[in-house]
Coordinates of N, CA and C in Angstrom, one line a residue:
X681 N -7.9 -59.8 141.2 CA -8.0 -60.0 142.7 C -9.5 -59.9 143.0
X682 N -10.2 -60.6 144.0 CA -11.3 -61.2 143.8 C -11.6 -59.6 145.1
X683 N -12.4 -58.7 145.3 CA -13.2 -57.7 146.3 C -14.2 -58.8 147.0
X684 N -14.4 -58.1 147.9 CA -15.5 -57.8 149.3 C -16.1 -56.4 149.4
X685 N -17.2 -56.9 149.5 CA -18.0 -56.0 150.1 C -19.6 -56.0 150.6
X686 N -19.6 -55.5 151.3 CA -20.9 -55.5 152.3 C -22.0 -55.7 151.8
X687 N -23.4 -55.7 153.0 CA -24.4 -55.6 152.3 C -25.1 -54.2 151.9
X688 N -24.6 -53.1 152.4 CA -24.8 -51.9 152.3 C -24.1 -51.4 150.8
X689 N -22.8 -52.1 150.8 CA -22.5 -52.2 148.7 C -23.2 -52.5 148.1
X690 N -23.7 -53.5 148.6 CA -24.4 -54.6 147.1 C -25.7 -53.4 147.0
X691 N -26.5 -52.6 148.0 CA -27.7 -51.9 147.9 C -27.0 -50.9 147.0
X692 N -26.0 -50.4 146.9 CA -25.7 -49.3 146.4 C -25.4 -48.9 145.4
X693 N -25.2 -50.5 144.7 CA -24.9 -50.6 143.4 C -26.5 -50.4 142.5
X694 N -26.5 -49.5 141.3 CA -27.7 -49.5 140.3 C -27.7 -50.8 139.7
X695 N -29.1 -51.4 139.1 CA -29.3 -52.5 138.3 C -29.1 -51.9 137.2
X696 N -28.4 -52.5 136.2 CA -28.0 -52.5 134.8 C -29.2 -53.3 133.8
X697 N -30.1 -52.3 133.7 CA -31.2 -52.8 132.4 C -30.6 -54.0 130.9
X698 N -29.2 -53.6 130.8 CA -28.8 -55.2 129.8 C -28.2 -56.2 130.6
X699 N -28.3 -56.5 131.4 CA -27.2 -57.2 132.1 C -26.2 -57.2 132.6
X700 N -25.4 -56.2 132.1 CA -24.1 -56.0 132.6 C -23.9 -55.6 134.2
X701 N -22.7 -55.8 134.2 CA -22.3 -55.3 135.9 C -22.7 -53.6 136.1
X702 N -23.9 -54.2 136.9 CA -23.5 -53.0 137.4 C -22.2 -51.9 138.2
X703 N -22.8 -51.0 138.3 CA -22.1 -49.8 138.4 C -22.5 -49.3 139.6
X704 N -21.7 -48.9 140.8 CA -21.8 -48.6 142.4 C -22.4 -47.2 142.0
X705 N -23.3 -46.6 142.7 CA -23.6 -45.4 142.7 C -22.4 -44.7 143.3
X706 N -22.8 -43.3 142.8 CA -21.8 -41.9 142.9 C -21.9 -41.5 144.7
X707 N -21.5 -40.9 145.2 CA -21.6 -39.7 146.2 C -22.9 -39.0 146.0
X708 N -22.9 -38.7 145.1 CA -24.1 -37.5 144.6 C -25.4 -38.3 143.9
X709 N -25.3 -39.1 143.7 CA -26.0 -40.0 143.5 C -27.4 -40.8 144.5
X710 N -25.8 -40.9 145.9 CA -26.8 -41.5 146.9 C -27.5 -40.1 147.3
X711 N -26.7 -39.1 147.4 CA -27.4 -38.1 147.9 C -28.9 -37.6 147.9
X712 N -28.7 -37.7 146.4 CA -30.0 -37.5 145.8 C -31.2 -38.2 146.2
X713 N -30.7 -39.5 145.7 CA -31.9 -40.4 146.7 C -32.3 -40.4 147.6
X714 N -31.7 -40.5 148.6 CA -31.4 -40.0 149.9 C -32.7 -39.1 149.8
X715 N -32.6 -38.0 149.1 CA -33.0 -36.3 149.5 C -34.9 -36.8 149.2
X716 N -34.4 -37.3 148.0 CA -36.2 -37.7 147.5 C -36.9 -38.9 148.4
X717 N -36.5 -39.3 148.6 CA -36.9 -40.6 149.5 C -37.7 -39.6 150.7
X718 N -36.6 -38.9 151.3 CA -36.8 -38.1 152.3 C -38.4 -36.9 151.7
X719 N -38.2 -36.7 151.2 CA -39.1 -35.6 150.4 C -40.5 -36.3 150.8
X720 N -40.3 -37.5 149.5 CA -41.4 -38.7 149.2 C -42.4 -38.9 150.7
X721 N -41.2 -39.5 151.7 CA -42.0 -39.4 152.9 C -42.1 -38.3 154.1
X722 N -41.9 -37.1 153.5 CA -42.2 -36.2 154.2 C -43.8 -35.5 153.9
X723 N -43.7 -35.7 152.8 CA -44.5 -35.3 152.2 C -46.0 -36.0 152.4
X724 N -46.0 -37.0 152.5 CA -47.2 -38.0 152.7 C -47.5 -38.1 154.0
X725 N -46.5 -37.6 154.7 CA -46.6 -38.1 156.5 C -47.7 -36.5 156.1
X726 N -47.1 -35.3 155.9 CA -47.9 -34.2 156.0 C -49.6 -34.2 155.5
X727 N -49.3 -35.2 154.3 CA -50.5 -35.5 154.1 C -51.6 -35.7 155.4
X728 N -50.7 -36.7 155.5 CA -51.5 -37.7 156.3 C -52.2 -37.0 157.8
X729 N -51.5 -36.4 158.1 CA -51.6 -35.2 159.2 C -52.2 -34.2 158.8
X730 N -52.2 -33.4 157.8 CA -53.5 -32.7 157.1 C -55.0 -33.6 157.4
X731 N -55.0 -34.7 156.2 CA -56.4 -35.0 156.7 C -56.4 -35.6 157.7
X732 N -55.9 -35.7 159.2 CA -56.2 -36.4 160.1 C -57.2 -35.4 160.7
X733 N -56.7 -33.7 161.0 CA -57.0 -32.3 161.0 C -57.8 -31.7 160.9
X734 N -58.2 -31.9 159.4 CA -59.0 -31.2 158.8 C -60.3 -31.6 157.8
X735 N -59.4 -33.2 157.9 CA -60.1 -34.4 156.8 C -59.5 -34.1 154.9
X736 N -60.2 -35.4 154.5 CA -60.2 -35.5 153.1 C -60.4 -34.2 152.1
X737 N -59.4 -34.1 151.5 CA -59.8 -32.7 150.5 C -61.1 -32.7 149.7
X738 N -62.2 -31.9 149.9 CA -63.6 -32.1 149.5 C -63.1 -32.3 147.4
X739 N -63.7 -33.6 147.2 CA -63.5 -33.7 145.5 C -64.2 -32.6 144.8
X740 N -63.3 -32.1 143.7 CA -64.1 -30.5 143.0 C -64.7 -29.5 143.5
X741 N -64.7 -29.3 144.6 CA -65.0 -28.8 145.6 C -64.9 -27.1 144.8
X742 N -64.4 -26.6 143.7 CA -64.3 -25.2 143.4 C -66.2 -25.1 142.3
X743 N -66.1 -26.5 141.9 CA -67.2 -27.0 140.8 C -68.4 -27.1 141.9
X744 N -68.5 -27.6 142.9 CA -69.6 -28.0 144.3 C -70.1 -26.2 144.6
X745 N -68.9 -25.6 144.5 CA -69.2 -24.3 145.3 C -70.2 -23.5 144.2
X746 N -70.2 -24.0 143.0 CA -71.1 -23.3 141.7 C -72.7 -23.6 142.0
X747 N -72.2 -25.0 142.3 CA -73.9 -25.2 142.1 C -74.5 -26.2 143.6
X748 N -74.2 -25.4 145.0 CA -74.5 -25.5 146.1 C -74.6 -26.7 146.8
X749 N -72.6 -27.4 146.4 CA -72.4 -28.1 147.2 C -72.8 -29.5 146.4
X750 N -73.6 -29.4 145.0 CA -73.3 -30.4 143.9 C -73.1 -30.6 143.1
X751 N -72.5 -32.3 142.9 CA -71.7 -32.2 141.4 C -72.8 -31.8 140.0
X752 N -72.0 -30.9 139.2 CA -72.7 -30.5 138.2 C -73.3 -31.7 137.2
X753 N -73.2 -32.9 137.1 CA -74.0 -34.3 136.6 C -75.0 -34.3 136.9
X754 N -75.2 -34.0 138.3 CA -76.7 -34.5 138.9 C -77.5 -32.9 139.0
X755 N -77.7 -32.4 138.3 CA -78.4 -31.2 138.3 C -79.4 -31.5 137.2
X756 N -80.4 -31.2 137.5 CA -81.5 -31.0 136.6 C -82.2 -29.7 136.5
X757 N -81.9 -28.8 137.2 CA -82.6 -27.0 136.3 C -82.4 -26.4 137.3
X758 N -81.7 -25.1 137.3 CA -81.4 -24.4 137.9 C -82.1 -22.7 138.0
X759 N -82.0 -21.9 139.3 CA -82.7 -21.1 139.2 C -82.2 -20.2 139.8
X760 N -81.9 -18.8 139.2 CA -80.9 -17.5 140.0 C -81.5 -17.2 141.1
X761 N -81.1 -15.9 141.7 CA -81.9 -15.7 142.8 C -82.5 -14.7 142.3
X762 N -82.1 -14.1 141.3 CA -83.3 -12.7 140.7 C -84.3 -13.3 140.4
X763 N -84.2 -14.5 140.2 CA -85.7 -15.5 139.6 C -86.1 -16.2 140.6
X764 N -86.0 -15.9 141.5 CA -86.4 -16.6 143.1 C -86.9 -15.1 143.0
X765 N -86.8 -14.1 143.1 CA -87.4 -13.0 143.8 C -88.4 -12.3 143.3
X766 N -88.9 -13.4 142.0 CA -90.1 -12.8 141.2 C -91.4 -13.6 141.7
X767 N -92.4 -13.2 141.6 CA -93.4 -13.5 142.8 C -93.8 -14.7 142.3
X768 N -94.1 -14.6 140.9 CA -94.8 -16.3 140.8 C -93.7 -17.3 140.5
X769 N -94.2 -18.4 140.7 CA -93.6 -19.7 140.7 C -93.2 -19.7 139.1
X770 N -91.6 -20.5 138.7 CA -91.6 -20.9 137.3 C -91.7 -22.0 137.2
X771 N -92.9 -22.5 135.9 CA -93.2 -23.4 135.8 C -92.2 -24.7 135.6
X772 N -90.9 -24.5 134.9 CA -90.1 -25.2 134.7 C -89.7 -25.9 135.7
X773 N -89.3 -25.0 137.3 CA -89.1 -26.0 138.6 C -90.3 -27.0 138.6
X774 N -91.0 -26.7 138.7 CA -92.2 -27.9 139.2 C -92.5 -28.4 137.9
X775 N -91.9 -28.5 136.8 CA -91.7 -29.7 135.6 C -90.5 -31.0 135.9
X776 N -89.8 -30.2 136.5 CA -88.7 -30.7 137.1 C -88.6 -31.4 138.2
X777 N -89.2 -30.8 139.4 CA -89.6 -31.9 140.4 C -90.7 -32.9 140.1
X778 N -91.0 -32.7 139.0 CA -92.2 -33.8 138.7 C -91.1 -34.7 137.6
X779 N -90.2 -34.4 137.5 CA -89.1 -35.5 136.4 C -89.4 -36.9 137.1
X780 N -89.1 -38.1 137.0 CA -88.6 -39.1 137.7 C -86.9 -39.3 137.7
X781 N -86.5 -38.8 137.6 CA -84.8 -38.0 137.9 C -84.5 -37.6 139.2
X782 N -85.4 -36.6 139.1 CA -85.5 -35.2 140.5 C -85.8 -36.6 141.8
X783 N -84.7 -35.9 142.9 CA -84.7 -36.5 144.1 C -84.9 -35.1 144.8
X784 N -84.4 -34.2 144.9 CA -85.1 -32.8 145.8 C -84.7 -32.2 145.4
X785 N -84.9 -30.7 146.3 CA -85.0 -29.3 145.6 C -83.9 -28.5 147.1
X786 N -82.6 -27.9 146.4 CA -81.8 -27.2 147.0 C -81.5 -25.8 147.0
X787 N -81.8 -25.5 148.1 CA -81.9 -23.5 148.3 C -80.7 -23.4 149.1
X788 N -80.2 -22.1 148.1 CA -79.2 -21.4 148.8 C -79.7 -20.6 150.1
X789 N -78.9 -20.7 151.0 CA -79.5 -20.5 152.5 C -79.8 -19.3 152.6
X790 N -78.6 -18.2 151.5 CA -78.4 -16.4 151.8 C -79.5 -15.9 150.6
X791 N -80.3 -16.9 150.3 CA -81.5 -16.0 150.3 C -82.7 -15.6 150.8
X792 N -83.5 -14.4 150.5 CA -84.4 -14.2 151.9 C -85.5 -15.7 151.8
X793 N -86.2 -15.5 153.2 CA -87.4 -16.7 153.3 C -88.4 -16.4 152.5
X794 N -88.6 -15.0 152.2 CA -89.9 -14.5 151.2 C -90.2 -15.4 149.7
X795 N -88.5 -15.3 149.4 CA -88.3 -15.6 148.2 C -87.9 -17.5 147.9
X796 N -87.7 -18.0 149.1 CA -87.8 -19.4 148.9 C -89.1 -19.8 149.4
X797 N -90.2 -19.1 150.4 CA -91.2 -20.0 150.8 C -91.8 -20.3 149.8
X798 N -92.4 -20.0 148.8 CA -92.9 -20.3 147.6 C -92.6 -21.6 146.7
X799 N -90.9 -22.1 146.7 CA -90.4 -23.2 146.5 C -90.3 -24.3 147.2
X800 N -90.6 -23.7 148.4 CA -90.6 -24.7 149.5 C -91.8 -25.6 149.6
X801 N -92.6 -24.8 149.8 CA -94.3 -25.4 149.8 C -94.2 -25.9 148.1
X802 N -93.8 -25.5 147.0 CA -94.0 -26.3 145.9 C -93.7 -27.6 146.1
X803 N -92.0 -27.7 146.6 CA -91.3 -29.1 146.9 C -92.5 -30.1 147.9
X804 N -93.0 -29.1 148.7 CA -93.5 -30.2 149.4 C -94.6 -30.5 149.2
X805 N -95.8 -30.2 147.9 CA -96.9 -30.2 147.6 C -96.7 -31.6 146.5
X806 N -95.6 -31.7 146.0 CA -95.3 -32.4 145.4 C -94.5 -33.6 146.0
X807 N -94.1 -34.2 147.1 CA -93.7 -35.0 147.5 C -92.5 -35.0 147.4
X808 N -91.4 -34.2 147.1 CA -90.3 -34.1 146.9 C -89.5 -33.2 148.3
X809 N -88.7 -33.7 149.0 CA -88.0 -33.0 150.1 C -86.9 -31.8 149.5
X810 N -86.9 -31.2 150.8 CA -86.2 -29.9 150.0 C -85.4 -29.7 151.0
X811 N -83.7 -28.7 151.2 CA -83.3 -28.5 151.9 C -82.3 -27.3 151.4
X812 N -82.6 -26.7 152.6 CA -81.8 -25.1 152.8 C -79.7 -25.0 153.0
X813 N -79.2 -24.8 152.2 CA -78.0 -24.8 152.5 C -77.3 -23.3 152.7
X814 N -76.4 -23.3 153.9 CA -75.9 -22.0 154.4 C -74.5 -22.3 154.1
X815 N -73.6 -21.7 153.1 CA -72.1 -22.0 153.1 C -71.2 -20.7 151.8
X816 N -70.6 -19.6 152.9 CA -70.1 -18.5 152.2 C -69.1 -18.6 151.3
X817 N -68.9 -20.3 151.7 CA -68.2 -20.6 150.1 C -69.0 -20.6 148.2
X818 N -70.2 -20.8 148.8 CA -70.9 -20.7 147.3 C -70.4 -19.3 146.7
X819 N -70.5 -19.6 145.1 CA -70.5 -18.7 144.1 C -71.5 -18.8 143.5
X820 N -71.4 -17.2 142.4 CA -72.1 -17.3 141.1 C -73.6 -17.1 141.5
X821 N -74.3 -17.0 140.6 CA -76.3 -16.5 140.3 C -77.1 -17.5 140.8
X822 N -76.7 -18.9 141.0 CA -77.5 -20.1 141.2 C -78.1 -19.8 142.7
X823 N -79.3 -19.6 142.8 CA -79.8 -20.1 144.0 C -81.2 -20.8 144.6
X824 N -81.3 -22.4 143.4 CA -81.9 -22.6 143.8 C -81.7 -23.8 142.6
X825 N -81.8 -25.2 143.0 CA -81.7 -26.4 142.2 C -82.5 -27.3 142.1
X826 N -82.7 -28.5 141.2 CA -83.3 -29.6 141.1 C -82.8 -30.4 140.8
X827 N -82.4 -31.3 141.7 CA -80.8 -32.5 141.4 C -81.4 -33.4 141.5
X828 N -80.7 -34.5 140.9 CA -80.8 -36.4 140.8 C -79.7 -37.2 142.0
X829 N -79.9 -37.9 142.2 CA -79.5 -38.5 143.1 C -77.9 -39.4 142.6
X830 N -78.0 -39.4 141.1 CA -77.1 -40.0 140.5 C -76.9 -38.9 139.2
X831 N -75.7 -39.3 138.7 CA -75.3 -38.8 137.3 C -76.5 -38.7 136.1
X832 N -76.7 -37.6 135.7 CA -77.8 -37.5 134.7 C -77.0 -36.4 133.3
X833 N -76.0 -35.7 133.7 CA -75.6 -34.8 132.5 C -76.7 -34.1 131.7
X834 N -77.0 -33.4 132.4 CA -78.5 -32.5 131.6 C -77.4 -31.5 131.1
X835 N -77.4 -31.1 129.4 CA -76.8 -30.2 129.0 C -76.8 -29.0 129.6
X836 N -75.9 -27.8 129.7 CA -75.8 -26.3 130.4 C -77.3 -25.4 129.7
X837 N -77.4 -25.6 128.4 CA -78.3 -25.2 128.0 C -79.7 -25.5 128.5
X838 N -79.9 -26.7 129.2 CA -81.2 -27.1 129.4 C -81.5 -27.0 130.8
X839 N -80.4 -27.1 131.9 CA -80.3 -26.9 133.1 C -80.6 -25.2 133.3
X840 N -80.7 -24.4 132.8 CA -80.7 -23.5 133.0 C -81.8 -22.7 132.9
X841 N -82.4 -21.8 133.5 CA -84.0 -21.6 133.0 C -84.0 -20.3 132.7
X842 N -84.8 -20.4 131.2 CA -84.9 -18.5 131.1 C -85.7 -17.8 132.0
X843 N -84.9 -16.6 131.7 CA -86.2 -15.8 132.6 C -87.3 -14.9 131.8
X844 N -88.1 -14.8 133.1 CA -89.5 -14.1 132.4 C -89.2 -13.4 131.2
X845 N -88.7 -12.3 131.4 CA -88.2 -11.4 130.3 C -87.7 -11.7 129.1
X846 N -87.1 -12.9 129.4 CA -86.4 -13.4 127.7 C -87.1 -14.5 126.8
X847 N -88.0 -14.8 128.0 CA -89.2 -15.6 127.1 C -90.1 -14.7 126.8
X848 N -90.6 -14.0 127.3 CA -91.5 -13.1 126.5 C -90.9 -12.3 125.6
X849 N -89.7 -11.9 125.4 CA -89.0 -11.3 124.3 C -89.2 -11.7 123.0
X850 N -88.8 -13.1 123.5 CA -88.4 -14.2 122.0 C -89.9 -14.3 121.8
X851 N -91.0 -13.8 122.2 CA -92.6 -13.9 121.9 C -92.9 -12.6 121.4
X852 N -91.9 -11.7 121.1 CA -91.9 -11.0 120.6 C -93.0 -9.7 121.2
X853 N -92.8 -9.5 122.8 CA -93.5 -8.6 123.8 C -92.4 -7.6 124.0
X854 N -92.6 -6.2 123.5 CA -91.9 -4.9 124.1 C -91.2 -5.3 125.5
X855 N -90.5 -5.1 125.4 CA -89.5 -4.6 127.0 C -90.3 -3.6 127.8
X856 N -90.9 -2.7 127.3 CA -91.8 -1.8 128.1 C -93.2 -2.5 128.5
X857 N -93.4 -3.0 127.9 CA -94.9 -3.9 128.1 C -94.5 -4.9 129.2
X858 N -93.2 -5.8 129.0 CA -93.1 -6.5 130.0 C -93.0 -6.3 131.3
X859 N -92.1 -4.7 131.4 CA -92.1 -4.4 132.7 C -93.2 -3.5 133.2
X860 N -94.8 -3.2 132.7 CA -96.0 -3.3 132.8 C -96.6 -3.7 133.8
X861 N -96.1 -4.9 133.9 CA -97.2 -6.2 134.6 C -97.4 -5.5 135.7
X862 N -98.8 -5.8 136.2 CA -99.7 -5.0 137.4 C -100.1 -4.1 137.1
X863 N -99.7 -3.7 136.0 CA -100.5 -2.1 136.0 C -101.4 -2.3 134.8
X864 N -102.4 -1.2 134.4 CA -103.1 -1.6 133.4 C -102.5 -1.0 132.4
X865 N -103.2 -1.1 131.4 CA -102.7 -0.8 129.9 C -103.8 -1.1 128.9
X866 N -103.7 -0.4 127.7 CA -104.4 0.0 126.7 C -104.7 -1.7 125.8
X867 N -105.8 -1.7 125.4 CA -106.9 -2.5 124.7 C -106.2 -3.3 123.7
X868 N -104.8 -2.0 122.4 CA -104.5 -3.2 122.2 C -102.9 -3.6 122.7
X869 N -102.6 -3.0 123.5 CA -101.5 -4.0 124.7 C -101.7 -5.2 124.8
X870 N -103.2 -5.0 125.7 CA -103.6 -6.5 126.3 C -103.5 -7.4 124.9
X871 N -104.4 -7.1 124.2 CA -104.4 -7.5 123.1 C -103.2 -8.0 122.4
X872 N -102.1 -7.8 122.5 CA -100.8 -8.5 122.1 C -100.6 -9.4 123.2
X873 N -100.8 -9.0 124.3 CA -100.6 -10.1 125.8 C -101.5 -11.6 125.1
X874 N -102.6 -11.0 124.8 CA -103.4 -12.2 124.6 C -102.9 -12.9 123.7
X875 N -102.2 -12.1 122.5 CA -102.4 -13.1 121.1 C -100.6 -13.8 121.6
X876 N -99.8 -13.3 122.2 CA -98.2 -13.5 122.0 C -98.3 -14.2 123.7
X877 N -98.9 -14.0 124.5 CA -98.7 -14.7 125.7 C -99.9 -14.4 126.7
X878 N -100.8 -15.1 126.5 CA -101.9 -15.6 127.0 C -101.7 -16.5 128.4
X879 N -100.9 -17.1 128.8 CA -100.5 -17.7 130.3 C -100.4 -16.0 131.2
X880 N -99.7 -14.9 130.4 CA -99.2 -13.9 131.1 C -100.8 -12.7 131.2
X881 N -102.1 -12.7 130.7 CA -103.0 -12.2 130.6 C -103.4 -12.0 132.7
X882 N -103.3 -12.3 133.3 CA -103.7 -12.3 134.8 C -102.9 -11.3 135.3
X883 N -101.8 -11.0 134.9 CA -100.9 -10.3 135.1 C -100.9 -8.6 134.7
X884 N -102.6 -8.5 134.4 CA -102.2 -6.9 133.4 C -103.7 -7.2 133.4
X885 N -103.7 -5.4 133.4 CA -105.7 -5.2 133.7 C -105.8 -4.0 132.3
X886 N -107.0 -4.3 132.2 CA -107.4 -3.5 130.8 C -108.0 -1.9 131.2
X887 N -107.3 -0.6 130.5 CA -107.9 1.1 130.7 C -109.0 0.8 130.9
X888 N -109.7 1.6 131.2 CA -111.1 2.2 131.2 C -111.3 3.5 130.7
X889 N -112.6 3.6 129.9 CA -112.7 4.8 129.3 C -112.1 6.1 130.4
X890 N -112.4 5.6 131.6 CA -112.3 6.9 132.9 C -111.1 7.3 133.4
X891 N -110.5 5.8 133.0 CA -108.6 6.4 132.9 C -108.4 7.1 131.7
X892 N -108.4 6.8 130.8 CA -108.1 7.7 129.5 C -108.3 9.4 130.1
X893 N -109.7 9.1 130.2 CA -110.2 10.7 130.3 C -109.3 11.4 131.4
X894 N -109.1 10.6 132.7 CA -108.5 11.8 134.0 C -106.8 11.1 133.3
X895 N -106.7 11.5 132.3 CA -105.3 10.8 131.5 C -104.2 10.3 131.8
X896 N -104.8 8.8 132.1 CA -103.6 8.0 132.6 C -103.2 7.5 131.0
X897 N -102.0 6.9 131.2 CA -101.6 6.6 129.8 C -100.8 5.2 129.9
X898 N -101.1 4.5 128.7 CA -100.6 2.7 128.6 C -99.3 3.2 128.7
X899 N -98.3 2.7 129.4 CA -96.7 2.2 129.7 C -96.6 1.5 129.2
X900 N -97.1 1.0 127.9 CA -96.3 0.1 126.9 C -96.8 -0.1 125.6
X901 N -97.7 1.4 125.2 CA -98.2 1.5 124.3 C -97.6 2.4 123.3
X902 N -96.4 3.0 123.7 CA -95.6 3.4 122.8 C -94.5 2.2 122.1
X903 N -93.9 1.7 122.9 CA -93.6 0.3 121.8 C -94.1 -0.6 121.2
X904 N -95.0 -0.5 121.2 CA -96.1 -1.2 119.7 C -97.1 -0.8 118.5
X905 N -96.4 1.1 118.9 CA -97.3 1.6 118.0 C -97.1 1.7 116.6

């Protein structure tokens, strides 16, 4: 005997991947769909109402917050803030803004002015713009960059800049000697300054017979004796 049925049947029935007659869905069946359908566009309407709100979810936005709001691709050398708060300039930044890569130079905003003007006037002595960023979302040591304007992938290793202390280490300069600098010191102190780091000689003034005598004594003449 030949059935009828609507067009609300015919939707209800599943397609049969071999051909065969299909099969009417279940009760629990439609339910289901039903339920996800519902989900499906509840879910996107919320979307959608989120970014209307609040806007677009910022991309990597946990990776932006590392390195002050950019993608880690476009970074070309980076600089802590303990290394922002050493008084001379590292030469590595201003190697860097002189790249043809380097599009400008990015400072973390929560550091003092003392310790960025120095970077600042570098960036601009050099034709390169620079700009201050204030956002309590940053993390981590970075505070201060040299980015490309496009994808460049500078290895972690190479973006990264030693500091004073561990380059003069690997030069094979006492830890007492290094933390010296400004003060004077013994004949042959200097004398290793000269022979192991000669850039760093400005930095360190030589005894005089008259210190010896009213007995001042080399701070970093016991680790090289």
């Amino acid at each position: 005997m030949a059935t009828h049925e609507n067009e609300e049947g015919r939707k209800e029935r599943a397609e049969s991947p071999d051909g065969q007659q299909p099969q009417p869905l279940s009760p629990e069946d439609r339910a289901a769909n039903e339920a996800a359908a519902w989900a499906a566009s509840h879910s996107a309407l919320e979307r959608t109402l989120q970014a209307g709100i609040h806007g677009a979810p910022e991309l990597r936005k946990e990776e932006k917050n590392l390195f002050l709001g950019e993608f880690r691709e476009r970074v070309l050398k980076t600089l802590t803030r303990q290394q922002m708060a050493e008084p001379d300039v590292y030469e590595e930044i201003r190697s860097a803004l002189n790249d043809p890569r380097a599009d400008k130079l990015v400072i973390d905003g929560s550091t003092p002015d003392r310790h960025n003007d120095k970077y600042e006037k570098l960036a601009a002595s050099l034709g390169k713009p620079y700009t201050v960023r204030h956002d309590t979302d940053f993390q981590g040591e970075i505070g201060l960059l040299v980015v490309s304007d496009r994808a460049i992938d500078v290895p972690d290793e190479q973006i990264r800049t030693k500091s004073r202390e561990e380059k003069l280490k690997e030069k094979g300069i006492p830890e007492q000697l290094i933390r010296a600098a400004g003060k004077k010191i013994c004949v042959k102190c200097y004398g290793l300054i000269q022979e192991k780091a000669p850039e760093e000689k400005a930095k360190y003034r030589v005894m005089t017979m008259m210190d010896r005598l009213f007995g001042e004594k080399c701070p970093g003449h016991e680790e090289i004796e």
